[in-house]
mmCIF file of C-alpha atoms in Angstrom:
data_model
loop_
_atom_site.group_PDB
_atom_site.id
_atom_site.type_symbol
_atom_site.label_atom_id
_atom_site.label_comp_id
_atom_site.label_asym_id
_atom_site.label_seq_id
_atom_site.Cartn_x
_atom_site.Cartn_y
_atom_site.Cartn_z
ATOM 1 C CA MET A 1 -156.911 -41.578 -27.794
ATOM 2 C CA SER A 2 -159.934 -42.742 -29.807
ATOM 3 C CA THR A 3 -160.310 -46.407 -30.666
ATOM 4 C CA PHE A 4 -161.998 -48.386 -33.411
ATOM 5 C CA ILE A 5 -164.032 -51.331 -32.169
ATOM 6 C CA LEU A 6 -164.972 -54.117 -34.564
ATOM 7 C CA GLN A 7 -167.157 -56.992 -33.399
ATOM 8 C CA LEU A 8 -167.831 -59.922 -35.722
ATOM 9 C CA VAL A 9 -170.782 -62.119 -34.792
ATOM 10 C CA ILE A 10 -170.607 -65.382 -36.738
ATOM 11 C CA LYS A 11 -173.329 -67.985 -37.086
ATOM 12 C CA GLN A 12 -172.262 -71.190 -38.876
ATOM 13 C CA TRP A 13 -174.255 -74.246 -39.904
ATOM 14 C CA ASP A 14 -174.148 -77.156 -42.328
ATOM 15 C CA LYS A 15 -176.754 -78.674 -44.644
ATOM 16 C CA SER A 16 -178.276 -80.771 -41.860
ATOM 17 C CA GLN A 17 -179.187 -77.552 -39.995
ATOM 18 C CA GLN A 18 -181.280 -75.871 -42.701
ATOM 19 C CA THR A 19 -184.719 -76.734 -41.352
ATOM 20 C CA GLU A 20 -187.200 -74.042 -40.316
ATOM 21 C CA GLN A 21 -186.574 -74.968 -36.683
ATOM 22 C CA HIS A 22 -182.824 -74.434 -37.074
ATOM 23 C CA ALA A 23 -183.388 -71.139 -38.930
ATOM 24 C CA LYS A 24 -185.647 -69.872 -36.135
ATOM 25 C CA ALA A 25 -183.083 -70.847 -33.510
ATOM 26 C CA ARG A 26 -180.351 -68.922 -35.406
ATOM 27 C CA ALA A 27 -182.645 -65.911 -35.847
ATOM 28 C CA ALA A 28 -183.258 -65.849 -32.084
ATOM 29 C CA LEU A 29 -179.531 -65.398 -31.377
ATOM 30 C CA PRO A 30 -178.356 -61.802 -30.775
ATOM 31 C CA ASP A 31 -176.553 -59.816 -33.477
ATOM 32 C CA SER A 32 -174.468 -57.887 -30.942
ATOM 33 C CA TYR A 33 -172.882 -58.616 -27.569
ATOM 34 C CA ALA A 34 -171.009 -56.869 -24.810
ATOM 35 C CA LEU A 35 -167.294 -56.932 -25.572
ATOM 36 C CA SER A 36 -165.740 -60.143 -24.313
ATOM 37 C CA ARG A 37 -162.876 -59.725 -21.866
ATOM 38 C CA GLU A 38 -161.701 -63.236 -22.849
ATOM 39 C CA LYS A 39 -161.978 -62.938 -26.657
ATOM 40 C CA ALA A 40 -161.516 -59.267 -27.540
ATOM 41 C CA PHE A 41 -158.002 -58.096 -28.311
ATOM 42 C CA TYR A 42 -156.155 -54.976 -29.422
ATOM 43 C CA ALA A 43 -154.691 -54.981 -32.913
ATOM 44 C CA PHE A 44 -152.882 -52.602 -35.232
ATOM 45 C CA ASP A 45 -150.714 -50.829 -32.643
ATOM 46 C CA GLN A 46 -153.551 -50.529 -30.105
ATOM 47 C CA ARG A 47 -155.711 -48.531 -32.579
ATOM 48 C CA CYS A 48 -158.416 -51.177 -32.881
ATOM 49 C CA ILE A 49 -160.214 -53.699 -30.693
ATOM 50 C CA ILE A 50 -161.412 -56.845 -32.472
ATOM 51 C CA ASP A 51 -164.021 -59.047 -30.789
ATOM 52 C CA GLN A 52 -165.208 -62.287 -32.418
ATOM 53 C CA GLN A 53 -168.432 -63.769 -31.085
ATOM 54 C CA GLY A 54 -170.398 -66.847 -32.088
ATOM 55 C CA ASP A 55 -169.300 -69.888 -34.022
ATOM 56 C CA ASP A 56 -165.856 -70.870 -35.271
ATOM 57 C CA ILE A 57 -166.214 -74.501 -36.316
ATOM 58 C CA MET A 58 -162.845 -74.664 -38.091
ATOM 59 C CA GLY A 59 -160.986 -72.756 -35.362
ATOM 60 C CA ASP A 60 -159.357 -70.219 -37.705
ATOM 61 C CA ARG A 61 -162.259 -68.109 -38.930
ATOM 62 C CA LEU A 62 -160.994 -64.596 -38.225
ATOM 63 C CA SER A 63 -158.482 -63.030 -40.608
ATOM 64 C CA TYR A 64 -157.050 -59.547 -40.374
ATOM 65 C CA SER A 65 -154.166 -57.591 -41.852
ATOM 66 C CA GLN A 66 -152.857 -54.088 -42.513
ATOM 67 C CA PRO A 67 -152.305 -53.752 -46.295
ATOM 68 C CA ASP A 68 -150.917 -50.205 -45.889
ATOM 69 C CA SER A 69 -150.434 -47.629 -43.145
ATOM 70 C CA ASP A 70 -153.974 -46.238 -43.571
ATOM 71 C CA THR A 71 -155.991 -49.434 -44.079
ATOM 72 C CA LEU A 72 -157.081 -52.188 -41.716
ATOM 73 C CA GLN A 73 -158.559 -55.331 -43.296
ATOM 74 C CA VAL A 74 -160.763 -57.516 -41.052
ATOM 75 C CA ASP A 75 -162.587 -60.366 -42.794
ATOM 76 C CA CYS A 76 -164.448 -58.761 -45.747
ATOM 77 C CA PHE A 77 -164.204 -55.246 -44.328
ATOM 78 C CA GLN A 78 -161.721 -52.403 -44.805
ATOM 79 C CA LEU A 79 -161.359 -49.587 -42.338
ATOM 80 C CA SER A 80 -159.678 -46.348 -43.393
ATOM 81 C CA LEU A 81 -157.830 -44.872 -40.429
ATOM 82 C CA SER A 82 -157.517 -41.365 -41.886
ATOM 83 C CA ASN A 83 -161.147 -40.748 -42.854
ATOM 84 C CA LYS A 84 -162.725 -43.293 -40.450
ATOM 85 C CA THR A 85 -164.832 -44.973 -43.124
ATOM 86 C CA LEU A 86 -165.833 -48.611 -43.360
ATOM 87 C CA LYS A 87 -166.099 -50.521 -46.628
ATOM 88 C CA PHE A 88 -167.432 -54.015 -47.400
ATOM 89 C CA THR A 89 -164.953 -55.472 -49.891
ATOM 90 C CA GLY A 90 -167.517 -57.810 -51.465
ATOM 91 C CA LEU A 91 -167.810 -61.466 -52.356
ATOM 92 C CA GLU A 92 -168.070 -61.648 -56.146
ATOM 93 C CA GLU A 93 -168.776 -65.389 -56.268
ATOM 94 C CA PHE A 94 -171.940 -64.768 -54.232
ATOM 95 C CA ASN A 95 -172.993 -61.600 -56.064
ATOM 96 C CA LEU A 96 -172.284 -59.427 -53.025
ATOM 97 C CA PRO A 97 -170.660 -56.260 -54.439
ATOM 98 C CA ALA A 98 -168.209 -54.023 -52.645
ATOM 99 C CA CYS A 99 -169.784 -50.944 -51.067
ATOM 100 C CA LEU A 100 -168.980 -48.070 -48.756
ATOM 101 C CA LEU A 101 -170.872 -48.619 -45.497
ATOM 102 C CA GLY A 102 -170.304 -45.155 -44.079
ATOM 103 C CA SER A 103 -168.339 -43.023 -41.676
ATOM 104 C CA LEU A 104 -167.749 -44.189 -38.118
ATOM 105 C CA GLU A 105 -167.437 -40.571 -37.001
ATOM 106 C CA GLU A 106 -171.154 -40.132 -37.647
ATOM 107 C CA LYS A 107 -172.608 -43.341 -36.180
ATOM 108 C CA ASN A 108 -172.054 -46.965 -35.256
ATOM 109 C CA ILE A 109 -172.437 -49.294 -38.219
ATOM 110 C CA GLN A 110 -173.911 -52.778 -38.410
ATOM 111 C CA TYR A 111 -173.683 -54.862 -41.602
ATOM 112 C CA SER A 112 -174.560 -58.520 -42.260
ATOM 113 C CA TYR A 113 -173.958 -60.928 -45.102
ATOM 114 C CA THR A 114 -174.615 -64.620 -45.686
ATOM 115 C CA TRP A 115 -172.473 -66.959 -47.753
ATOM 116 C CA ARG A 116 -171.131 -70.493 -47.885
ATOM 117 C CA LYS A 117 -167.765 -72.129 -48.362
ATOM 118 C CA ARG A 118 -166.627 -75.591 -49.231
ATOM 119 C CA VAL A 119 -164.895 -77.324 -46.329
ATOM 120 C CA TYR A 120 -162.869 -80.517 -46.155
ATOM 121 C CA GLN A 121 -162.855 -82.019 -42.678
ATOM 122 C CA GLY A 122 -162.627 -85.570 -41.352
ATOM 123 C CA GLY A 123 -162.283 -87.019 -44.847
ATOM 124 C CA PHE A 124 -165.467 -85.349 -46.115
ATOM 125 C CA HIS A 125 -166.335 -82.284 -48.186
ATOM 126 C CA TYR A 126 -169.365 -80.241 -47.174
ATOM 127 C CA TRP A 127 -170.833 -76.733 -47.400
ATOM 128 C CA LEU A 128 -170.406 -74.550 -44.334
ATOM 129 C CA TYR A 129 -172.944 -71.742 -44.316
ATOM 130 C CA GLU A 130 -172.302 -68.496 -42.488
ATOM 131 C CA GLU A 131 -174.100 -65.369 -41.476
ATOM 132 C CA VAL A 132 -171.559 -62.731 -40.498
ATOM 133 C CA THR A 133 -172.589 -59.532 -38.732
ATOM 134 C CA LEU A 134 -170.094 -56.736 -38.208
ATOM 135 C CA ASN A 135 -170.693 -54.134 -35.520
ATOM 136 C CA ALA A 136 -168.305 -51.183 -35.811
ATOM 137 C CA ALA A 137 -167.740 -48.042 -33.745
ATOM 138 C CA PHE A 138 -165.193 -45.273 -33.279
ATOM 139 C CA VAL A 139 -165.142 -44.238 -29.623
ATOM 140 C CA ALA A 140 -163.298 -41.777 -27.409
ATOM 141 C CA SER A 141 -163.339 -44.254 -24.523
ATOM 142 C CA VAL A 142 -163.941 -47.988 -24.540
ATOM 143 C CA ASP A 143 -167.245 -49.166 -23.091
ATOM 144 C CA GLU A 144 -167.809 -52.931 -23.093
ATOM 145 C CA ASN A 145 -171.528 -52.318 -23.799
ATOM 146 C CA VAL A 146 -170.968 -50.150 -26.883
ATOM 147 C CA PHE A 147 -173.000 -52.537 -29.101
ATOM 148 C CA VAL A 148 -175.645 -53.577 -26.567
ATOM 149 C CA ASN A 149 -179.001 -51.921 -27.192
ATOM 150 C CA ILE A 150 -177.600 -49.318 -29.561
ATOM 151 C CA ASN A 151 -179.918 -47.291 -31.746
ATOM 152 C CA ARG A 152 -179.212 -48.335 -35.332
ATOM 153 C CA GLU A 153 -180.411 -46.380 -38.354
#
């Protein structure tokens, strides 16, 4: 049975970490990893593996649901089970429009976006900035290195 694999790589920082030095350090971090045996889990009746890597300052970063029998929603991404396509659902407040990213039958897909959200923690409000990278694949057999050193178009 073929499996969808979705890996979200999340880099988070606050206003105090916006220097050139911090930006270079974030840029040096990988945008894909081997699947984590500790973090990756099956979802949606064993049809999908979800692997979250990187930061999770608030501890509840990853959201996922199944709006209907054909659609998986993970963060800002929708996966169609029947036609194996991946769509970015957009972030209107940041001028990031929805778009079809492509078919997972044809290739692995990588997509990144950057945004910020207002956070209240420890009695203070602040901006939490994020760069989110999604690596997605549809595979006949699971290989923990599916996203390591892949050839991206």
